[in-house]
XYZ file of N, CA and C in Angstrom:
816
model
N -7.167 -1.109 28.958
C -7.110 -1.510 29.278
C -5.498 -1.428 29.815
N -4.594 -1.294 29.596
C -3.393 -1.448 29.472
C -3.115 0.030 30.332
N -2.643 0.140 31.025
C -2.471 1.453 32.634
C -1.228 1.682 32.494
N -0.818 0.550 32.729
C 0.916 0.292 33.425
C 2.024 -0.242 32.041
N 2.660 0.283 32.323
C 3.545 0.013 30.310
C 4.474 -1.804 31.028
N 5.065 -1.666 32.163
C 5.552 -3.044 32.542
C 5.071 -3.303 33.516
N 5.051 -4.496 34.412
C 5.067 -4.718 35.982
C 5.018 -5.792 36.211
N 6.155 -6.722 36.581
C 5.889 -8.166 36.515
C 7.393 -8.553 37.574
N 7.145 -9.922 38.169
C 7.871 -10.448 38.858
C 8.647 -11.784 37.796
N 9.582 -12.070 37.832
C 10.651 -12.960 37.135
C 11.663 -13.385 38.035
N 11.423 -15.805 38.279
C 12.279 -15.958 38.850
C 12.891 -16.848 37.771
N 13.928 -16.746 38.222
C 15.491 -17.111 37.267
C 15.692 -18.365 37.726
N 16.255 -19.199 36.318
C 17.187 -20.411 37.189
C 16.465 -21.794 37.807
N 15.561 -21.928 37.360
C 14.519 -22.821 36.894
C 14.371 -23.787 36.911
N 14.054 -25.180 37.206
C 14.615 -26.413 37.149
C 13.618 -26.109 35.404
N 14.993 -27.326 34.224
C 14.841 -27.103 33.186
C 15.430 -25.865 31.681
N 15.807 -25.226 32.796
C 16.937 -24.243 32.289
C 15.766 -23.585 32.428
N 14.763 -23.056 32.896
C 13.390 -21.858 32.547
C 13.483 -20.816 33.310
N 13.322 -19.369 32.192
C 13.227 -18.328 33.515
C 11.345 -18.512 33.449
N 11.116 -17.775 34.588
C 9.053 -18.050 34.351
C 8.513 -16.855 35.330
N 8.247 -15.753 34.212
C 7.622 -14.329 34.127
C 6.222 -13.749 34.620
N 5.958 -13.318 35.591
C 4.558 -13.272 35.634
C 3.656 -11.209 35.940
N 2.776 -11.577 35.363
C 2.926 -9.764 35.606
C 2.070 -9.328 33.965
N 2.396 -8.051 34.208
C 2.112 -6.979 32.974
C 3.199 -6.761 31.864
N 3.726 -7.125 30.955
C 4.656 -6.688 29.812
C 4.544 -6.929 28.261
N 5.458 -6.281 28.359
C 5.211 -6.598 26.406
C 6.228 -8.232 25.387
N 5.642 -9.056 24.732
C 5.834 -9.716 24.402
C 7.121 -9.912 23.726
N 7.919 -11.059 23.657
C 8.630 -11.280 22.453
C 8.477 -11.561 21.397
N 7.648 -10.745 20.495
C 7.539 -11.202 19.707
C 7.925 -10.600 18.576
N 9.157 -11.277 18.267
C 10.017 -10.228 17.433
C 11.860 -9.754 18.148
N 11.958 -9.248 17.636
C 13.699 -8.078 17.793
C 13.089 -7.210 18.167
N 11.881 -6.101 18.063
C 11.986 -4.137 18.472
C 11.138 -4.351 19.169
N 9.808 -5.110 19.906
C 8.445 -4.869 20.375
C 8.667 -4.929 21.589
N 9.175 -5.436 22.390
C 10.423 -5.157 23.916
C 10.812 -3.905 24.136
N 11.179 -3.236 23.308
C 12.395 -2.128 23.873
C 11.068 -1.135 23.789
N 11.573 -0.179 24.612
C 10.424 0.482 25.294
C 11.228 1.625 23.902
N 10.147 2.776 24.165
C 10.701 3.496 23.051
C 11.789 5.036 23.321
N 11.538 4.984 24.682
C 13.019 5.646 25.206
C 15.052 4.718 23.933
N 14.176 3.555 24.365
C 15.475 3.075 23.919
C 16.104 2.701 22.765
N 14.549 3.205 21.640
C 14.088 2.449 19.858
C 15.647 3.265 19.121
N 16.154 2.201 18.133
C 17.242 2.625 17.498
C 16.669 3.832 16.807
N 16.124 3.953 16.639
C 15.327 5.527 15.626
C 13.625 5.593 16.753
N 13.646 7.849 16.532
C 12.707 8.504 17.806
C 11.356 7.534 17.573
N 11.006 7.286 16.020
C 9.334 6.266 15.872
C 9.834 4.484 15.512
N 8.880 4.295 16.034
C 8.612 2.574 15.260
C 8.349 2.689 13.745
N 9.196 1.213 13.179
C 9.189 0.981 11.681
C 6.997 0.777 11.157
N 6.692 1.466 10.417
C 5.663 1.711 9.905
C 4.422 0.279 10.054
N 5.835 -0.566 9.314
C 5.634 -2.302 9.720
C 5.097 -3.085 11.042
N 5.340 -2.064 12.067
C 4.906 -2.774 13.386
C 3.754 -1.832 13.131
N 4.248 -0.326 13.155
C 2.374 -0.161 13.953
C 1.378 -0.551 13.066
N 1.856 -0.199 11.643
C 0.636 -1.136 10.928
C 0.098 -2.833 11.860
N 0.697 -3.060 11.918
C 0.627 -4.832 13.309
C -0.396 -4.205 14.532
N 0.530 -3.608 15.186
C 0.228 -3.397 16.811
C 0.286 -1.919 17.154
N -0.142 -0.974 16.565
C -0.409 0.809 16.625
C 0.885 1.364 16.836
N 1.344 2.396 17.419
C 2.881 2.788 17.861
C 2.735 2.365 18.830
N 2.311 1.350 19.803
C 3.009 1.074 20.928
C 3.790 -0.495 21.011
N 3.653 -0.966 22.244
C 3.947 -2.102 22.257
C 2.623 -3.430 22.182
N 3.160 -4.762 21.700
C 2.047 -5.567 21.948
C 2.533 -6.043 22.921
N 1.793 -6.032 24.196
C 2.010 -7.635 25.379
C 0.309 -6.996 26.119
N 0.589 -7.680 26.735
C -0.931 -7.579 28.509
C -0.547 -8.472 28.881
N -2.017 -8.589 29.744
C -1.598 -9.754 31.397
C -1.072 -10.682 31.352
N -0.464 -11.794 31.897
C 0.176 -12.663 31.302
C 0.733 -13.878 31.936
N 1.787 -14.677 31.182
C 2.643 -15.480 32.222
C 4.340 -16.256 30.632
N 5.219 -15.570 30.465
C 6.531 -16.290 30.300
C 7.302 -17.389 30.399
N 7.712 -18.344 29.675
C 8.439 -19.164 29.971
C 9.343 -19.067 29.099
N 10.695 -18.211 29.102
C 11.998 -18.605 28.701
C 12.934 -20.052 28.912
N 13.166 -20.432 27.394
C 13.851 -22.407 27.615
C 14.931 -21.580 27.812
N 16.468 -22.306 27.943
C 17.725 -22.269 27.322
C 17.804 -23.980 26.875
N 17.703 -24.287 25.745
C 17.451 -25.446 25.163
C 18.799 -26.034 24.773
N 19.113 -27.210 24.697
C 20.330 -27.756 24.669
C 20.767 -27.478 23.214
N 21.534 -26.870 22.812
C 22.589 -26.523 22.043
C 22.185 -27.563 20.499
N 21.668 -27.357 19.365
C 20.538 -27.911 18.206
C 21.846 -26.992 17.836
N 21.493 -26.661 16.568
C 22.155 -26.336 14.817
C 23.082 -24.507 15.388
N 22.489 -24.122 16.242
C 22.734 -22.447 16.810
C 24.040 -22.950 17.749
N 24.726 -21.728 18.131
C 25.510 -21.729 19.418
C 24.581 -22.298 20.771
N 23.670 -20.937 20.416
C 22.601 -21.198 21.807
C 20.893 -21.318 20.398
N 20.486 -21.497 22.172
C 19.236 -21.826 21.526
C 18.599 -21.265 22.745
N 17.466 -20.545 22.485
C 16.570 -20.284 23.666
C 14.418 -19.982 22.850
N 13.635 -20.564 23.925
C 12.377 -20.612 23.328
C 11.443 -19.528 24.721
N 10.843 -18.994 23.562
C 10.004 -18.106 25.114
C 8.645 -18.749 23.637
N 8.087 -19.145 24.827
C 6.639 -19.355 25.160
C 5.578 -18.748 25.586
N 4.814 -17.926 25.835
C 3.659 -16.619 26.603
C 2.045 -16.629 26.092
N 1.620 -16.008 27.266
C 0.207 -16.889 27.033
C -0.441 -15.006 28.018
N -0.812 -14.248 27.100
C -1.054 -13.075 27.937
C -2.612 -12.695 27.219
N -3.718 -12.205 28.466
C -4.927 -11.410 28.655
C -4.583 -10.173 27.743
N -5.781 -9.718 26.624
C -5.379 -8.781 26.558
C -4.153 -8.603 24.907
N -4.108 -7.286 24.410
C -3.578 -7.181 22.826
C -3.873 -5.487 22.786
N -3.420 -5.249 21.200
C -2.886 -4.188 21.397
C -3.850 -3.585 20.658
N -4.923 -4.079 20.281
C -6.004 -3.012 19.939
C -6.788 -2.903 18.574
N -5.237 -3.410 17.971
C -5.371 -3.688 16.314
C -5.636 -5.208 15.452
N -3.842 -5.843 16.186
C -4.068 -6.823 15.652
C -4.783 -7.885 16.747
N -4.371 -7.626 17.659
C -5.842 -8.367 19.146
C -6.249 -7.664 19.909
N -7.818 -8.132 19.853
C -8.711 -6.896 20.859
C -7.821 -6.678 22.081
N -8.086 -5.315 22.233
C -7.543 -5.625 23.732
C -8.788 -5.547 24.453
N -8.537 -6.866 25.059
C -9.803 -7.071 25.779
C -9.338 -8.838 27.410
N -9.703 -7.656 28.306
C -9.451 -8.882 29.004
C -9.972 -10.922 28.704
N -10.698 -11.179 28.455
C -11.046 -12.044 27.759
C -10.899 -12.109 27.038
N -9.595 -11.678 25.946
C -8.979 -12.006 24.780
C -7.720 -12.674 25.097
N -7.278 -14.147 25.567
C -5.670 -14.453 25.290
C -5.346 -15.147 23.760
N -3.881 -14.556 24.199
C -2.837 -14.376 23.148
C -2.416 -15.232 22.640
N -1.153 -16.037 22.217
C -0.592 -17.570 22.073
C 0.421 -16.518 21.691
N 2.155 -16.126 22.105
C 2.497 -15.637 21.359
C 4.253 -16.817 21.500
N 4.925 -16.906 20.828
C 6.322 -18.058 20.830
C 6.817 -17.104 20.420
N 8.435 -17.600 20.412
C 9.896 -17.303 19.836
C 10.791 -18.205 20.181
N 11.581 -17.922 18.797
C 12.863 -19.316 19.368
C 13.690 -18.679 18.441
N 14.415 -18.194 19.221
C 16.247 -16.999 19.029
C 17.136 -18.434 18.722
N 17.976 -17.859 18.022
C 19.172 -19.028 17.698
C 20.730 -17.992 17.198
N 21.289 -18.227 17.919
C 22.689 -17.655 18.039
C 23.840 -18.099 17.829
N 25.080 -17.060 17.195
C 25.614 -18.382 15.865
C 27.015 -17.006 16.840
N 27.782 -17.290 17.071
C 29.195 -16.803 16.816
C 29.593 -16.753 15.678
N 29.857 -15.482 14.267
C 30.639 -15.645 13.253
C 32.612 -15.316 14.189
N 32.850 -14.883 14.211
C 34.152 -15.010 14.996
C 33.977 -14.125 16.181
N 35.308 -13.818 17.495
C 35.457 -12.296 18.452
C 34.682 -11.891 18.497
N 34.767 -11.263 17.303
C 34.506 -9.506 16.902
C 32.704 -9.741 16.650
N 32.266 -10.534 15.992
C 30.732 -10.778 15.708
C 29.906 -11.699 15.740
N 28.177 -11.374 16.070
C 27.984 -12.603 15.638
C 26.395 -11.806 15.001
N 25.603 -13.049 14.989
C 24.287 -13.514 14.578
C 23.045 -14.204 14.941
N 21.655 -13.543 14.938
C 20.761 -14.101 15.589
C 19.714 -14.350 14.266
N 19.236 -14.962 14.406
C 18.143 -15.833 13.743
C 16.807 -16.255 14.123
N 15.855 -15.027 14.712
C 14.316 -15.337 15.015
C 13.082 -15.867 14.105
N 12.410 -17.131 14.993
C 11.169 -16.971 14.114
C 9.467 -16.842 15.499
N 8.923 -15.852 14.994
C 7.585 -15.582 15.844
C 6.942 -16.394 15.402
N 5.690 -16.360 16.817
C 4.548 -16.549 16.230
C 3.194 -16.141 16.964
N 1.870 -14.915 16.477
C 1.059 -15.052 17.395
C -0.562 -15.639 16.655
N -1.355 -15.639 17.857
C -2.316 -15.984 17.140
C -3.910 -15.723 18.962
N -4.627 -14.772 18.228
C -5.098 -15.068 18.760
C -6.647 -14.191 17.939
N -7.875 -13.417 18.908
C -8.680 -12.411 18.653
C -8.190 -11.429 18.040
N -9.126 -11.154 16.614
C -9.285 -9.402 16.843
C -10.492 -8.659 16.976
N -11.133 -9.852 16.857
C -12.680 -9.390 17.942
C -13.433 -10.762 18.452
N -13.700 -10.518 19.707
C -13.990 -11.742 20.316
C -16.312 -12.127 19.663
N -16.663 -11.308 19.577
C -18.205 -11.071 19.503
C -18.097 -11.437 17.913
N -17.414 -11.318 16.996
C -17.334 -12.016 15.869
C -16.779 -12.265 15.804
N -15.781 -13.743 16.851
C -14.928 -15.239 16.219
C -14.258 -14.713 15.632
N -13.703 -13.521 14.817
C -12.551 -12.668 14.241
C -11.066 -12.845 14.841
N -10.306 -13.853 13.137
C -9.341 -14.295 14.655
C -8.600 -13.998 13.984
N -6.525 -13.246 14.532
C -5.270 -12.746 14.122
C -4.622 -14.169 13.750
N -3.437 -14.575 12.974
C -2.301 -15.103 12.964
C -1.137 -14.244 12.566
N -0.150 -14.096 13.437
C 1.273 -13.483 13.068
C 2.175 -14.250 13.176
N 2.986 -13.721 11.709
C 4.146 -14.951 11.791
C 5.279 -13.043 11.626
N 6.710 -14.152 12.659
C 7.788 -13.814 11.982
C 9.262 -13.630 11.852
N 10.103 -13.580 10.890
C 11.301 -13.654 10.862
C 12.347 -12.255 11.809
N 12.771 -12.279 12.421
C 13.936 -11.438 12.585
C 15.271 -11.621 12.712
N 15.959 -10.866 12.214
C 17.244 -11.267 12.164
C 18.196 -10.324 12.183
N 19.951 -10.112 12.934
C 20.652 -9.547 13.790
C 21.689 -9.504 13.346
N 22.820 -8.575 13.143
C 24.519 -8.684 12.652
C 25.356 -7.925 13.913
N 25.705 -8.350 14.195
C 26.798 -6.503 15.074
C 27.988 -7.308 15.714
N 28.136 -6.110 15.220
C 30.149 -6.368 15.045
C 30.574 -5.361 16.003
N 31.212 -6.194 16.931
C 31.690 -5.016 17.607
C 33.557 -5.303 17.980
N 34.480 -4.857 17.160
C 35.697 -4.761 17.639
C 36.591 -4.855 18.812
N 37.340 -5.962 19.644
C 38.004 -6.386 21.174
C 38.663 -5.342 20.978
N 38.377 -4.199 21.615
C 39.307 -3.808 22.445
C 38.485 -1.672 21.420
N 37.832 -1.825 20.587
C 37.974 -0.418 20.597
C 36.475 -0.535 20.254
N 35.193 -1.242 21.484
C 34.057 -0.697 21.070
C 33.355 0.509 21.456
N 34.036 0.470 21.815
C 34.207 2.353 22.558
C 33.937 3.645 20.824
N 35.494 2.813 20.117
C 35.109 3.798 19.297
C 34.344 3.803 18.143
N 33.801 2.124 17.697
C 33.612 1.763 16.272
C 32.684 0.484 16.516
N 31.645 0.340 15.879
C 30.605 -1.150 16.216
C 29.121 -0.125 15.020
N 29.056 -2.093 13.919
C 27.731 -1.923 13.037
C 27.170 -2.779 13.356
N 25.994 -2.692 14.247
C 24.634 -3.290 13.762
C 23.314 -3.346 12.304
N 23.267 -4.565 11.995
C 22.245 -4.041 10.718
C 21.227 -5.447 11.449
N 20.072 -4.512 11.367
C 18.767 -5.402 12.037
C 18.017 -5.333 11.063
N 17.466 -6.364 10.589
C 15.863 -6.873 10.197
C 14.595 -8.043 10.243
N 13.542 -6.961 10.298
C 12.588 -7.609 10.908
C 11.627 -8.395 9.826
N 10.735 -9.863 8.890
C 9.544 -9.760 7.838
C 8.239 -10.319 8.615
N 7.128 -8.896 8.400
C 6.321 -9.903 9.149
C 5.175 -10.632 8.519
N 4.135 -11.169 8.895
C 3.175 -11.996 7.416
C 2.017 -12.157 8.252
N 0.746 -10.863 8.479
C -0.835 -11.694 9.029
C -1.358 -11.926 8.027
N -2.098 -12.284 8.573
C -3.512 -13.196 8.739
C -4.319 -12.637 9.194
N -5.551 -11.960 8.623
C -6.536 -11.543 9.715
C -8.390 -12.019 8.949
N -8.663 -12.491 10.367
C -9.937 -12.326 9.582
C -10.767 -11.533 9.490
N -11.934 -10.928 8.504
C -12.355 -9.501 8.578
C -13.903 -10.333 8.187
N -14.556 -8.995 8.587
C -16.249 -9.493 8.035
C -16.946 -10.224 6.942
N -15.349 -9.862 6.323
C -15.812 -10.182 4.394
C -14.804 -11.222 4.311
N -14.758 -11.959 5.053
C -13.317 -12.114 4.517
C -11.998 -12.904 5.395
N -11.187 -12.837 4.860
C -9.432 -12.360 5.266
C -9.053 -10.994 4.392
N -8.551 -11.223 5.706
C -7.357 -9.653 4.640
C -5.635 -10.492 5.380
N -4.751 -10.349 4.044
C -3.677 -10.939 4.553
C -2.485 -9.687 4.177
N -1.904 -10.018 4.710
C -0.724 -8.447 4.033
C 0.976 -8.955 4.658
N 1.787 -7.872 4.328
C 2.851 -8.155 4.300
C 3.695 -7.003 5.039
N 5.402 -6.934 5.353
C 6.105 -5.616 5.589
C 6.865 -6.344 6.286
N 8.135 -5.565 5.945
C 9.460 -5.152 6.693
C 10.404 -4.300 7.112
N 11.021 -4.465 7.957
C 11.709 -3.310 7.824
C 13.838 -3.161 8.237
N 14.306 -2.641 7.846
C 15.909 -2.999 8.256
C 16.728 -1.535 8.358
N 17.180 -1.517 9.451
C 17.952 -0.805 9.328
C 19.730 -1.548 9.915
N 20.485 -0.407 9.740
C 21.940 0.132 9.568
C 22.214 1.057 10.648
N 23.109 0.814 11.771
C 23.444 1.559 12.547
C 24.892 1.485 13.071
N 26.169 2.532 12.933
C 27.156 2.437 12.400
C 28.202 3.486 13.556
N 28.936 3.012 14.418
C 29.735 3.502 15.632
C 30.304 4.029 15.321
N 30.366 5.721 14.518
C 31.987 5.955 13.806
C 32.209 6.645 14.934
N 32.554 6.783 16.430
C 33.603 7.425 17.226
C 32.934 7.158 18.502
N 33.031 7.562 19.665
C 32.838 7.715 21.133
C 32.249 8.045 21.402
N 31.265 9.337 20.566
C 30.207 9.498 20.841
C 29.060 9.664 20.145
N 29.843 9.344 18.865
C 28.746 9.602 17.382
C 28.065 8.338 16.949
N 26.583 8.135 16.790
C 26.324 7.273 15.547
C 25.544 7.552 14.552
N 26.468 6.643 13.761
C 24.085 7.629 12.162
C 23.783 6.519 12.110
N 22.505 6.801 11.454
C 22.298 5.237 11.185
C 21.600 4.881 10.492
N 20.683 4.193 9.282
C 19.607 4.382 8.121
C 18.661 3.053 8.029
N 17.472 3.716 8.347
C 16.474 2.722 8.163
C 15.679 2.679 6.602
N 14.674 1.713 6.326
C 14.639 1.501 5.604
C 12.941 0.501 6.119
N 11.517 1.034 5.999
C 10.117 0.525 6.170
C 9.707 0.071 5.163
N 8.438 -0.874 5.247
C 7.354 -1.217 4.029
C 6.634 -1.843 4.591
N 5.175 -2.070 4.481
C 4.116 -2.399 4.562
C 3.007 -2.230 4.004
N 2.800 -3.543 3.384
C 0.819 -3.941 3.230
C -0.119 -2.363 4.217
N -0.754 -2.632 3.804
C -1.910 -1.848 4.498
C -2.768 -2.462 5.177
N -2.788 -2.874 6.526
C -4.332 -4.037 6.944
C -5.960 -3.126 7.496
N -6.825 -3.406 7.731
C -7.879 -2.889 7.688
C -8.113 -2.384 8.305
N -9.196 -1.780 8.625
C -8.948 -0.184 9.804
C -10.016 -1.024 10.704
N -9.596 -1.825 11.992
C -10.333 -1.966 13.147
C -11.518 -0.644 13.200
N -11.919 -0.204 13.468
C -11.666 1.525 14.263
C -12.872 1.534 13.587
N -13.475 0.664 12.694
C -14.401 1.423 11.170
C -15.284 -0.011 11.471
N -16.601 0.376 11.495
C -18.001 -0.592 11.295
C -17.646 -1.906 10.118
N -17.017 -1.450 8.946
C -16.706 -1.758 8.124
C -15.972 -3.162 7.934
N -14.131 -2.233 8.792
C -13.425 -3.223 8.497
C -12.895 -2.614 6.779
N -13.002 -1.031 6.623
C -12.565 -0.512 5.530
C -11.049 -1.662 5.295
N -10.626 -2.663 4.075
C -9.824 -2.549 3.863
C -8.567 -1.767 2.379
N -7.792 -1.588 2.369
C -7.496 -0.562 2.086
C -5.842 -1.195 0.954
N -7.153 -2.154 -0.168
C -6.089 -3.329 -0.818
C -5.331 -2.495 -2.252
N -4.856 -3.538 -1.840
C -3.428 -3.302 -2.490
C -2.422 -2.006 -2.445
N -2.600 -1.229 -1.830
C -2.094 -0.034 -0.907
C -1.052 -0.772 -0.166
N -0.507 0.554 0.008
C 1.219 0.358 0.354
C 1.233 1.279 1.286
N 2.902 1.507 1.980
C 3.398 2.760 2.607
C 5.134 2.052 2.603
N 5.814 3.388 2.671
C 6.912 3.057 2.777
C 7.155 4.464 3.382
N 8.957 3.493 3.913
C 9.834 5.225 4.942
C 11.195 4.999 4.975
N 12.393 5.687 4.887
C 13.420 5.595 4.470
C 13.809 7.243 5.376
N 14.628 7.104 6.641
C 14.999 7.209 7.542
C 16.362 7.294 8.477
N 16.845 8.232 8.054
C 18.336 8.663 8.736
C 18.680 8.798 9.901
N 19.529 8.706 10.509
C 19.252 9.178 12.534
C 21.219 9.888 12.676
N 20.995 10.122 13.012
C 22.730 10.843 13.103
C 22.298 11.365 15.677
N 22.988 10.143 16.150
C 22.929 10.681 17.559
C 24.023 11.083 18.514
N 23.726 11.705 18.779
C 24.677 12.225 19.806
C 25.146 11.729 21.343
N 26.345 10.981 21.386
C 26.048 10.462 23.739
C 27.281 11.724 24.095
N 26.537 12.574 24.449
C 27.108 13.970 26.242
C 27.830 13.398 26.993
N 27.675 11.700 26.999
C 27.506 11.035 28.384
C 26.981 9.716 27.970
N 27.466 8.994 28.757
C 26.403 7.184 28.649
C 24.897 8.258 29.926
N 24.911 8.758 30.477
C 23.618 8.817 30.425
C 22.475 9.922 29.683
N 22.529 10.719 28.406
C 22.136 12.459 27.846
C 22.329 11.499 26.302
N 21.640 11.522 25.620
C 21.726 11.580 24.288
C 21.452 12.161 23.978
N 21.315 12.828 22.183
C 20.612 13.921 21.715
C 20.813 12.845 20.331
N 19.833 13.087 19.670
C 19.365 12.027 18.578
C 18.711 13.896 17.074
N 19.190 13.646 16.470
C 18.865 13.847 15.265
C 17.905 12.636 14.237
N 16.959 13.697 13.807
C 16.732 12.149 12.027
C 14.804 12.930 11.154
N 15.407 12.236 10.225
C 14.273 12.355 9.298
C 13.699 11.793 8.849
N 12.253 12.070 8.451
C 11.325 10.799 7.611
C 10.936 10.494 6.287
N 11.158 10.058 5.300
C 10.342 10.236 4.200
C 9.387 9.462 4.026
N 8.149 9.483 4.406
C 7.354 8.366 4.457
C 5.790 8.950 3.409
N 6.423 7.532 2.012
C 5.463 7.653 0.700
C 4.446 6.383 0.998
N 3.499 7.428 0.854
C 2.447 6.445 1.186
C 1.376 6.495 -1.216
N 0.198 5.197 -0.972
C 0.289 5.185 -2.476
C -0.871 5.637 -2.180
N -1.931 5.172 -1.051
C -3.738 5.587 -0.844
C -3.493 7.465 -0.266
N -2.773 7.708 0.078
C -2.272 9.454 0.355
C -1.516 10.314 0.367
N -1.302 11.346 0.833
C -0.350 12.661 0.770
C 1.382 12.057 1.129
N 2.506 11.956 0.878
C 3.632 11.575 1.066
C 3.580 12.654 2.171
N 4.636 11.923 3.308
C 5.147 13.078 4.639
C 6.497 13.285 4.438
N 6.875 14.444 4.996
C 9.387 14.974 5.226
C 8.255 15.433 7.034
N 9.471 14.271 8.134
C 9.381 15.682 9.116
C 10.871 15.059 9.332
N 10.517 16.110 10.680
C 12.106 16.197 10.883
C 11.922 16.014 12.673
N 12.254 15.112 13.947
C 12.490 14.481 14.956
C 14.134 15.188 15.487
N 14.150 16.466 16.872
C 14.761 16.040 17.652
C 14.481 15.602 18.685
N 15.461 15.138 19.365
C 14.793 14.115 20.399
C 15.865 13.843 21.439
N 15.719 14.161 22.884
C 16.618 14.107 23.891
C 16.191 13.019 24.542
N 17.003 12.221 24.787
C 16.526 11.774 25.547
C 17.653 11.510 27.049
N 17.821 11.137 27.843
C 18.727 11.448 28.975
C 17.995 10.097 30.567
N 18.721 9.783 31.947
C 18.236 8.981 32.419
C 19.248 9.034 33.624
N 18.783 8.375 35.447
C 19.279 9.578 36.442
C 19.534 7.904 37.208
N 20.390 8.470 38.245
C 20.809 6.763 38.909
C 22.430 6.080 38.183
N 22.503 5.057 38.872
C 23.167 3.911 38.429
C 23.022 3.121 37.438
N 21.154 2.913 37.288
C 20.587 1.776 36.706
C 19.126 2.228 35.734
N 19.584 1.736 34.556
C 18.828 1.611 33.326
C 18.087 0.733 33.453
N 17.065 1.104 31.313
C 15.712 0.204 32.306
C 17.160 -1.267 31.185
N 16.942 -2.128 31.787
C 17.463 -3.306 30.843
C 17.528 -3.368 29.215
N 18.283 -4.289 28.416
C 18.271 -4.485 27.312
C 18.298 -5.329 27.499
N 17.723 -5.765 25.435
C 16.880 -6.285 24.743
C 17.697 -7.125 23.800
């Protein structure tokens, strides 16, 4: 169903503090789903995400409203409400008749002049199989801490990001629930070098590509992934990554990646 990654129009500063987006886009479910592959903090997505949405993003064609709320319990509160047609093909059937609702509440806190914390709550609901009237409900919690010393941002910074996911999915034999999370830390140790470490865990969900919706009950997998990023310039990055994946249901993996990312022109893709 999705042949274009993202193509949308956005109207800013509308009444009620709303920004309105219409088109095809990645949803604001959690913290990392909207990021394009070239902007990810690691070469691949955490296993907790790929077991929910596959190797790509969760999105579709629809409408999104972003609301800047009055200051409540945090320094900044934002609410995203989205409706998209289609899905990721795993948790939600990739079908234009499938309407998926998504909500995300972001809470921003200034800790000091050098550090802040963001706490987000996410939810999504739609069909994983329209013909059989089977639905999926996803819940998520994301937490980000970032430290950037004033006047030294080119030389030192630390970011810690974590997300926790809960899935409740109808299957022909009843329901299947699952849990997953990832956490990573990225530390800038110089003007050109960043080092990072990620850990991810996921229960194994049912497989929608089999007629019987095979469920690997009690099975899980986790990975640990260190990275080194070297920025040759503002526009060229080279990444070295090692990933060890341990599975309770199959063989383990050891994988090495060498990734190069570059951009052309003065404007790079927006940062999320």
